XYZ file of C-alpha atoms in Angstrom:
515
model
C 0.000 0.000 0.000
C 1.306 3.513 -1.056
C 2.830 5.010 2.101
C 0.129 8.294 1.733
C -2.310 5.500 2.817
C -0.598 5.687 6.192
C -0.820 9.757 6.891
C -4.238 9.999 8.889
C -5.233 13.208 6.887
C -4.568 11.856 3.532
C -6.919 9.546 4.678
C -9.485 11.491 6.579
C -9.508 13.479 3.165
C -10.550 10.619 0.694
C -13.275 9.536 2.935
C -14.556 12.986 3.068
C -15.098 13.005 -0.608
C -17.823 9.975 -0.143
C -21.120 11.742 -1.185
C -22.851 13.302 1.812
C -26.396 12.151 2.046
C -29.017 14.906 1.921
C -30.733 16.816 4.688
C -33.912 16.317 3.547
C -36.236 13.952 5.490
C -37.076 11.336 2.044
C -37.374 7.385 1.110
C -34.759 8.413 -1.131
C -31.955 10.368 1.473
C -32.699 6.815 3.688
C -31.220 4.870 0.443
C -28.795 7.326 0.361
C -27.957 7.120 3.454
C -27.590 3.457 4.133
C -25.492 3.065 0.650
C -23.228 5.789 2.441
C -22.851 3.543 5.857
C -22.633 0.247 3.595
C -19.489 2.119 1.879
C -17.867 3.084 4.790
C -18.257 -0.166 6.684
C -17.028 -1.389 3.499
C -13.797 0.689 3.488
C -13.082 0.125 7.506
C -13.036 -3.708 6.472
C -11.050 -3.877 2.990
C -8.036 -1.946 4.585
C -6.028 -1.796 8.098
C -5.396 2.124 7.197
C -8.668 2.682 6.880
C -10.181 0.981 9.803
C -10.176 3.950 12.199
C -11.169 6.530 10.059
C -14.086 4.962 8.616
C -15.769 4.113 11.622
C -15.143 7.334 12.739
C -16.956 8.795 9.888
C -19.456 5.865 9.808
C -20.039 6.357 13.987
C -19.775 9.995 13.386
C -23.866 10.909 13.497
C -25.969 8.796 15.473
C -30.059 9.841 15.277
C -31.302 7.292 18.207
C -29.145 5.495 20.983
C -30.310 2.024 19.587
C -27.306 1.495 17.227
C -25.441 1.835 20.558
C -27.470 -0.640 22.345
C -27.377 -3.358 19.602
C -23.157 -3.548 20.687
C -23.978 -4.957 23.597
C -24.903 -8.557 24.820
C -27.875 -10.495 22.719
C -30.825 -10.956 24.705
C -29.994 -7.795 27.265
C -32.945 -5.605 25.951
C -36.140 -6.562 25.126
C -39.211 -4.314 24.052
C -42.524 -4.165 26.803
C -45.340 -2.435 26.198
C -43.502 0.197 23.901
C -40.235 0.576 26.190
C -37.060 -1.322 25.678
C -36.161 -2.913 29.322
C -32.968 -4.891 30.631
C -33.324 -7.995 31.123
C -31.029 -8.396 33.705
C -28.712 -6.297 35.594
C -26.118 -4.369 33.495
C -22.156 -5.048 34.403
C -19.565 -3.683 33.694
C -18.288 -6.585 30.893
C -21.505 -5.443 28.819
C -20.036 -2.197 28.102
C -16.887 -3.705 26.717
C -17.453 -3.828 22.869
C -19.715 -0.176 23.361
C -16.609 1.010 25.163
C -14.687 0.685 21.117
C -17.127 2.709 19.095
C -18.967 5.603 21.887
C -15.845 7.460 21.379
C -16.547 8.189 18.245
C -20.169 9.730 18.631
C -19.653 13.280 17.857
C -23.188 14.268 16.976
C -26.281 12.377 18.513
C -29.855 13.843 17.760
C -32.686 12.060 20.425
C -35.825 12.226 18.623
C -37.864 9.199 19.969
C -40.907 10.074 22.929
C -42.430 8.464 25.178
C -40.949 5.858 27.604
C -39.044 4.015 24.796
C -35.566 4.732 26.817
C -36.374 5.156 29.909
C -35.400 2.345 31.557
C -32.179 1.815 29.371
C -31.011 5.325 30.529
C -31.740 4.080 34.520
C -29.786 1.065 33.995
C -26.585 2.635 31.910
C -26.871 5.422 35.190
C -25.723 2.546 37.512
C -23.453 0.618 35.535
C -20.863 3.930 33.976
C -18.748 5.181 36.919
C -19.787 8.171 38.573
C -19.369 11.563 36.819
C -18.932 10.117 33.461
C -20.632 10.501 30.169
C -21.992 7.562 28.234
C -20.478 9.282 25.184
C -17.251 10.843 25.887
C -16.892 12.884 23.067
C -19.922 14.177 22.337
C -20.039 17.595 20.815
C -24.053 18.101 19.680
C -26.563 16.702 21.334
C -30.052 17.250 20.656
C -32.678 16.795 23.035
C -36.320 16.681 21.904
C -37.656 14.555 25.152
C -40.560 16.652 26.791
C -41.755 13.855 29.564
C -39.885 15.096 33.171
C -38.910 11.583 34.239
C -36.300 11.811 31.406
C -34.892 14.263 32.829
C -32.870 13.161 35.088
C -30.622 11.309 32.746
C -29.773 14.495 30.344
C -25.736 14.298 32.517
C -25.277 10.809 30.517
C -24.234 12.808 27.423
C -22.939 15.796 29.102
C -19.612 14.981 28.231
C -16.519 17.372 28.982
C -16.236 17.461 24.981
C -19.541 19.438 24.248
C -20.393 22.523 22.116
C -23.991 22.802 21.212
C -26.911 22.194 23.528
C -29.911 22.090 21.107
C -33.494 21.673 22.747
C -36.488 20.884 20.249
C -39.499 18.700 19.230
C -41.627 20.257 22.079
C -41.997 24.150 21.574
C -43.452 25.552 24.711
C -42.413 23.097 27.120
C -41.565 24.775 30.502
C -40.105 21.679 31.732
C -36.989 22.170 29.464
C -36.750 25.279 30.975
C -36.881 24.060 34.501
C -34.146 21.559 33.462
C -31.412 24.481 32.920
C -31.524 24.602 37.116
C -30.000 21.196 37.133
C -27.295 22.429 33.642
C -26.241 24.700 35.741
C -24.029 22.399 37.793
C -23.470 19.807 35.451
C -22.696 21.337 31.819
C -19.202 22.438 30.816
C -19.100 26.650 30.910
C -16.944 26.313 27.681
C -20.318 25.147 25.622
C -20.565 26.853 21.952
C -23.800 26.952 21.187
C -27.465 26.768 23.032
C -30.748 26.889 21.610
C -33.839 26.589 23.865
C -37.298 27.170 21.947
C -39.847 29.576 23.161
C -42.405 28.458 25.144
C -45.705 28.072 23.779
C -47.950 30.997 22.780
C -50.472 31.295 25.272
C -48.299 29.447 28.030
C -47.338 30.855 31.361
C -43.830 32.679 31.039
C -41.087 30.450 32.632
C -39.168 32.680 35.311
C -36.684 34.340 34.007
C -33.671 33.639 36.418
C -33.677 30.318 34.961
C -32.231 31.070 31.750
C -30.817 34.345 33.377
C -28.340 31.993 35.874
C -27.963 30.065 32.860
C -26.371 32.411 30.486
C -24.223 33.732 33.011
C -21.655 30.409 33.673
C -21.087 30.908 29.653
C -17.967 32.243 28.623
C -17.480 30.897 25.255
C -21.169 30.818 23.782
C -20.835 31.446 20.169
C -24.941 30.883 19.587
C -27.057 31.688 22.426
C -31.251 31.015 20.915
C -33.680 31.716 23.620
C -36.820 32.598 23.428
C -37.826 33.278 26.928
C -37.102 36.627 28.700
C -33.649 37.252 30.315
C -32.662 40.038 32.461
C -30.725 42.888 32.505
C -27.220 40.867 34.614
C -27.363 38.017 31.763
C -27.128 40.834 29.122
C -24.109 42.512 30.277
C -22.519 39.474 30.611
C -23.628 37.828 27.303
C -22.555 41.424 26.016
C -19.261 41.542 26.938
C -18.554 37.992 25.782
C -16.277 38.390 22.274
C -16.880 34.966 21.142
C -20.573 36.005 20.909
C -22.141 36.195 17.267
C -25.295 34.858 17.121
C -28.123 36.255 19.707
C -31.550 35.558 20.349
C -33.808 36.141 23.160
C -36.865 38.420 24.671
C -36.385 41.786 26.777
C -38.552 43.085 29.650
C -40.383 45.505 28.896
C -38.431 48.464 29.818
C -34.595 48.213 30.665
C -32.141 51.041 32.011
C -28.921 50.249 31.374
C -25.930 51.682 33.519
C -23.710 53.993 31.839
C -20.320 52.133 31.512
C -21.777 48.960 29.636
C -23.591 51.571 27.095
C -21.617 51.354 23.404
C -19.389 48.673 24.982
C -20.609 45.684 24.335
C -21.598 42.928 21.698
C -18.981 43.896 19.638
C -18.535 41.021 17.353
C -22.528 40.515 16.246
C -23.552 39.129 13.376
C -27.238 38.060 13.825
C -29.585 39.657 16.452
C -33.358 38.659 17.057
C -35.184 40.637 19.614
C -38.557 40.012 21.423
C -40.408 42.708 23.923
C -42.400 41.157 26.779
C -45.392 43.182 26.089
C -44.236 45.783 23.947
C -41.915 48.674 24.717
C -39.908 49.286 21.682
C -37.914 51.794 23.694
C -36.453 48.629 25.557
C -35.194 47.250 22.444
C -33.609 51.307 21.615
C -31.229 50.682 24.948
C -30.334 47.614 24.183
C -29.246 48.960 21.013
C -27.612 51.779 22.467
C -25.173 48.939 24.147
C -23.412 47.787 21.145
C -19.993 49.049 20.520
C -20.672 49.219 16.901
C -21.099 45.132 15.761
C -21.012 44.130 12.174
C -24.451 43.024 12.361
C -25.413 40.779 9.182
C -29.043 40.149 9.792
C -31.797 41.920 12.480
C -34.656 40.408 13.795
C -37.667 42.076 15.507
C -41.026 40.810 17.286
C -42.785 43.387 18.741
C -46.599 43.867 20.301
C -48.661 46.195 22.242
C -48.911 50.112 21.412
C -45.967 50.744 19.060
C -45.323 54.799 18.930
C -43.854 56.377 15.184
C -41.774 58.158 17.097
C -40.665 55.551 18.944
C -40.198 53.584 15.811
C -38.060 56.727 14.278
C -35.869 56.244 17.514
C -34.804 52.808 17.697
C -34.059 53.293 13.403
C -31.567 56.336 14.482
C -30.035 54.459 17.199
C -29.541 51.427 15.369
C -28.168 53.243 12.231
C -25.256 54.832 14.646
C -24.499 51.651 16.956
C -23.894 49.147 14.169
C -21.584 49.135 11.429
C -23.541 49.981 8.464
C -22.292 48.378 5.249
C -22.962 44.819 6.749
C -26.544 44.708 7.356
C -28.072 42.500 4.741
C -31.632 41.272 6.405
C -33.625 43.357 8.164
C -37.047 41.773 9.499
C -38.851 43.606 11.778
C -43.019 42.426 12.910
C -45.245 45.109 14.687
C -48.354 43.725 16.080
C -50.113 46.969 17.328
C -53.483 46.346 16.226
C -54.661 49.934 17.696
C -57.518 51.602 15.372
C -55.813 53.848 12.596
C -52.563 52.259 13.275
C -51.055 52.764 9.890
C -47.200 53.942 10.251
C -45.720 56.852 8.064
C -43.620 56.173 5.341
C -40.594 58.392 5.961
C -39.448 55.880 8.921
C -38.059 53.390 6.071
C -36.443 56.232 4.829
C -34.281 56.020 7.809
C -33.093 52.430 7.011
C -31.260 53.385 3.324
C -27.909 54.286 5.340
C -27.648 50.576 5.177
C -26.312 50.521 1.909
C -25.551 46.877 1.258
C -29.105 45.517 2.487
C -30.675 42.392 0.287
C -33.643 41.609 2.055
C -36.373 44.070 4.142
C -39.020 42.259 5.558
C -41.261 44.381 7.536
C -44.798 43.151 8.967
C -47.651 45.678 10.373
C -51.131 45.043 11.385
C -52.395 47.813 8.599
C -49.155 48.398 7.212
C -46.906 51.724 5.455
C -48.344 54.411 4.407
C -45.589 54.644 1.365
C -45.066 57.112 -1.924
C -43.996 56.076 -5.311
C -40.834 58.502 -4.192
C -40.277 56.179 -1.143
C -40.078 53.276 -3.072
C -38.057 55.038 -5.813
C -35.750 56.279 -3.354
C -35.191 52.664 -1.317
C -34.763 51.067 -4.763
C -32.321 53.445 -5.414
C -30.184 52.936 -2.537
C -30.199 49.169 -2.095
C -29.476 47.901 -5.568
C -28.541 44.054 -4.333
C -31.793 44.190 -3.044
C -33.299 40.626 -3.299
C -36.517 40.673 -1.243
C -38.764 43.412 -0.086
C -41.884 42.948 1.562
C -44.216 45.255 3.045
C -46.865 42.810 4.340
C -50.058 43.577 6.551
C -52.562 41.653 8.445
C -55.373 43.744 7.257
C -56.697 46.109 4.359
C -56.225 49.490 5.646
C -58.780 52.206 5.776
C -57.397 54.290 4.130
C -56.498 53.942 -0.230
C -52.918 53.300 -0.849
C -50.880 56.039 -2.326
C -48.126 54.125 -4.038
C -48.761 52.806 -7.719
C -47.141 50.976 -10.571
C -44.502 53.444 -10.460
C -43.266 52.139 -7.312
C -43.003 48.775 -8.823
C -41.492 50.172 -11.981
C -38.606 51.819 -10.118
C -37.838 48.670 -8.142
C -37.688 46.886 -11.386
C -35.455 49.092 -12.560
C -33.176 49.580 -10.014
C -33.311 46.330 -7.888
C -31.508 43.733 -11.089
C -31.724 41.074 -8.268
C -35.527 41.277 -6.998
C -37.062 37.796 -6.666
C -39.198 38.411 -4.026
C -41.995 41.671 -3.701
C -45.123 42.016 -1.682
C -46.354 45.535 -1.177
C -49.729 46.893 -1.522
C -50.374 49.926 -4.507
C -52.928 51.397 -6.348
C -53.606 49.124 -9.655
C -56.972 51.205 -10.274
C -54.990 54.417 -11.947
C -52.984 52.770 -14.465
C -50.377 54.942 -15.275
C -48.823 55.353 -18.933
C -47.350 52.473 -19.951
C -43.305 53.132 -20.185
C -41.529 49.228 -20.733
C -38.217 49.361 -19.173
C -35.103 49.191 -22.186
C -34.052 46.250 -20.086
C -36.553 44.267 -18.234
C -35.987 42.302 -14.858
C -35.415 38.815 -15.179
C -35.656 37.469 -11.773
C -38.883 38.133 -10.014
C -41.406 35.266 -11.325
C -43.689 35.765 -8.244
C -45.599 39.054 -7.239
C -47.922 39.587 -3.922
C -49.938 42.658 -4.075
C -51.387 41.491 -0.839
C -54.361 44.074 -0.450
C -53.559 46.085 -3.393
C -56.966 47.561 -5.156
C -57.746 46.986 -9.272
C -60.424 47.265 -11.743
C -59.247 46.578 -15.032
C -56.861 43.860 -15.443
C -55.856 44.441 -18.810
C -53.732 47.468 -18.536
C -52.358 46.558 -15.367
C -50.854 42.971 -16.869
C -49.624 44.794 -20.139
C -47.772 47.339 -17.500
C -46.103 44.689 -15.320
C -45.345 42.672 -18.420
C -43.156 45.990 -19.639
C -40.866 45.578 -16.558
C -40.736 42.004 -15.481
C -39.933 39.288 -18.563
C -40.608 36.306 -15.826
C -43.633 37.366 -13.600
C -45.447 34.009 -13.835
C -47.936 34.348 -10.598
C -49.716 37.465 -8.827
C -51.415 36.520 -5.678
C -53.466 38.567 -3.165
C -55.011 38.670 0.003
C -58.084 40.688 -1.098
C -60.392 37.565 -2.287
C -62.688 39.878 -3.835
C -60.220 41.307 -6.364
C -58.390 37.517 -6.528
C -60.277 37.229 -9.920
C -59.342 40.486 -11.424
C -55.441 39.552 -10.194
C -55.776 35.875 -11.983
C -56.535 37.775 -15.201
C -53.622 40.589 -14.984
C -50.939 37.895 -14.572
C -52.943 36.102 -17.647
C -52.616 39.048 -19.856
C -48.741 39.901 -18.295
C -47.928 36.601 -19.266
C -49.947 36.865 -22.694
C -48.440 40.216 -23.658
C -44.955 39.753 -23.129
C -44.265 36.703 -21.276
C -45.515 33.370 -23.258
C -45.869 30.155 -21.135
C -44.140 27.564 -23.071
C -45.963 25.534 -25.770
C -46.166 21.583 -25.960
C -43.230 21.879 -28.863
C -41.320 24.590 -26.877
C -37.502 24.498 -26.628
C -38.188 24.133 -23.285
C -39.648 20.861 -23.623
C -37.102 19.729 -26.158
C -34.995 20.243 -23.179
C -36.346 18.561 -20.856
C -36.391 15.230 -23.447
C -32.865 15.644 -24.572
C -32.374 15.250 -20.243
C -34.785 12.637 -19.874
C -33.009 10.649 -23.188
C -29.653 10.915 -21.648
């Protein structure tokens, strides 16, 4: 054997190149999967050299503890009403041959519920020595297990080796929250990453020292997801953490944050998603005010109760001078006043176009903007990468939109990129029809959510002047769906024709079938 065969990253290298199976939950990423493990356990017999690496990569992700049990002793476990059980008492000797491959566990993902376990994690508890992990070098471990009396056993994988704490498959469920008393004590400071879903809507708020004395034994966290409230002692710390990038969780509802911490902290941000308690934007405008200017990539907002413009206008200034602004690409912000009249003035997104280099604005309100065809023309021209832009609302407003087919006209013109719009407009006055030179290529989709129309006709000839692949129009407004159907009929008819049954298109898709 050539003597590369015998350097441990030459090696680790070729089996990397084995196709990865895909993410996606399919009959088809199973076969893929298996024909993966069948090559691997392949390779770790057909060569010494190769032994060690392959079942490393073949041991590497593990989605249930049962391959792990099926090393040990026939006859030990058997299955009673739904719950594997030992049939004996474990020893020491049964953990021999599990002893050669745990080690290699890096990732383990616990999906199953119910009792199916529960017994086989009380028996492995009193056969591993005290204080040690059943998988040694563990660095993910998913938990999805929402029954309490499972509890208990969570320290089996909490070895010294592990980076990302990942709790799922039971949104709402105040019992994980109660667990992170017991973490406290028995999970390594030195984790990476922690992610903790919110609880339920509707549910009682977990207190919030739990995750509060949580976060504060971190002092690497790279990823800290929460969704329940923390308070003002875990920020600071989490703030003046510099390994910190990622950052979710909710505020109270007001915060005052001491001078010294203010424009000092989080200074190495890349993705931020905020939550208010009960509203209180100005909450979320000091913990702004905190950062010592973060190259923030992506900003996430979730906010309720009475939501003030002017308030609003504040937290855009303060966020505009505490963040570096050439690295904001996503900005998603929800507003979920549903006050009467609560329709917000335009001019406040006028305030986001310092952030020259932004690709997607998402922004959510319970009636929506009230926005200009010179608003739009002037965000279009300021964010030309932009890829998505959404002005959504829950409801039609009271009062008739002011932006028209202009505003989609400019965007089409100055956004090259655009495969994603939803923004409401007057379709009703039709105005001349002026076909860009060049028309936009990428948008095939187009939600007018509630935007008003009469005559389809002009409307598709208009949008078919600016966008050469608008294939759909949908709205929120069913009693103008019809009239919408027809406009993306004649847009499609006038200058964008669906292909026909001897299209080159077709002849395409034969010459890949043939081959």
């Amino acid at each position: 054997m050539h003597r590369c065969l015998e350097i441990p990253d030459v090696l680790d290298a070729i089996i990397s190149h084995l196709p990865a199976a895909p993410m996606e939950e399919s009959p088809e990423a199973r076969d893929f999967a298996a024909i993966r493990r069948r090559a691997l356990a392949s390779l770790a017999c057909a060569s010494r050299n190769f032994e060690e690496p392959a079942l490393n990569a073949l041991w590497r992700f593990q989605e249930t503890i049962m391959n792990l049990l099926n090393l040990m002793p026939a006859g030990l476990w058997e299955r009673l009403d739904g719950a594997m059980r030992p049939t004996r008492r474990l020893v020491q000797e049964d953990l021999k041959r599990l002893e050669h491959y745990s080690h290699r566990v890096k990732h383990l993902e616990l999906w199953e519920q119910g009792p199916t376990f529960i017994h086989v994690f009380g028996a492995l508890r009193l056969v591993l020595p005290a204080n040690s992990a059943l998988l040694p070098n563990l660095h993910f471990l998913l938990w999805t297990y929402s029954d309490g009396a499972t509890y208990p056993f969570i320290d089996l994988f909490l070895g010294p080796e592990l980076k990302a704490l990942i709790f799922g498959g039971a949104q709402g469920c105040n019992a994980h929250y109660a667990l992170l008393a017991k973490l406290e004590q028995s999970i390594t400071p030195t984790l990476w990453t922690f992610c903790l879903d919110p609880p339920a809507p509707g549910s009682t708020p977990p207190p919030t020292n739990w995750v509060s004395n949580f976060a504060r034994r971190m002092t690497h966290i790279k990823v800290f997801l929460v969704g329940a409230p923390i308070n003002l002692s875990a920020l600071i710390h989490l703030g003046g953490l510099e390994t910190l990038h990622t950052f979710r969780a909710t505020l109270p509802t007001s915060i005052s944050i001491p001078e010294p911490p203010k424009g000092t902290l989080f200074s190495n941000m890349r993705e931020v998603t905020l939550g208010i308690e009960s509203g209180g934007i100005p909450a979320a405008t000091e913990f702004v005010r905190t950062w010592n200017i973060p190259p923030v990539e992506s900003f996430n907002g979730n906010y309720s109760g009475c939501i003030v413009p002017q308030h609003l206008e504040d937290f855009h200034g303060v966020l505009g001078t505490h963040c570096r602004l050439d690295t904001l690409k996503e900005f998603n912000l929800c507003l979920w006043d549903q006050s009467p009249g609560c329709l917000y003035p335009g001019h406040l997104l006028t305030s986001l176009i310092l952030f020259h280099n932004l690709t997607v604005l998402y922004i959510s309100a319970y009636e929506g903007y009230e926005i200009t065809d010179e608003i739009v023309s002037s965000l279009a021209r300021a964010w030309p990468q932009l890829e998505e832009f959404h002005l959504a609302s829950v409801v039609q407003s009271r009062h008739p939109p002011r932006a028209t087919l202009l505003a989609i006209r400019a965007l089409a013109q100055h956004c090259p990129n655009l495969r994603a719009l939803e923004m409401t407009f007057d379709a009703i006055n039709v105005p001349p029809n002026a076909p860009l030179a060049i028309r936009q290529r990428s948008l095939p989709q187009l939600d007018v959510v509630f935007s008003p129309i009469t005559e389809p006709r002009p409307v598709g000839q208009f949008l078919s002047g600016i966008f050469a692949e608008l294939r759909e129009i949908t709205t929120q407004d069913f009693s103008t769906a019809m009239l919408w159907a027809n406009a993306t009929m004649f847009a499609s008819s006038f200058g964008n024709p669906q292909p026909t049954p001897w299209s080159d298109q077709e002849e395409k898709e034969k010459e890949v079938v043939y081959l």
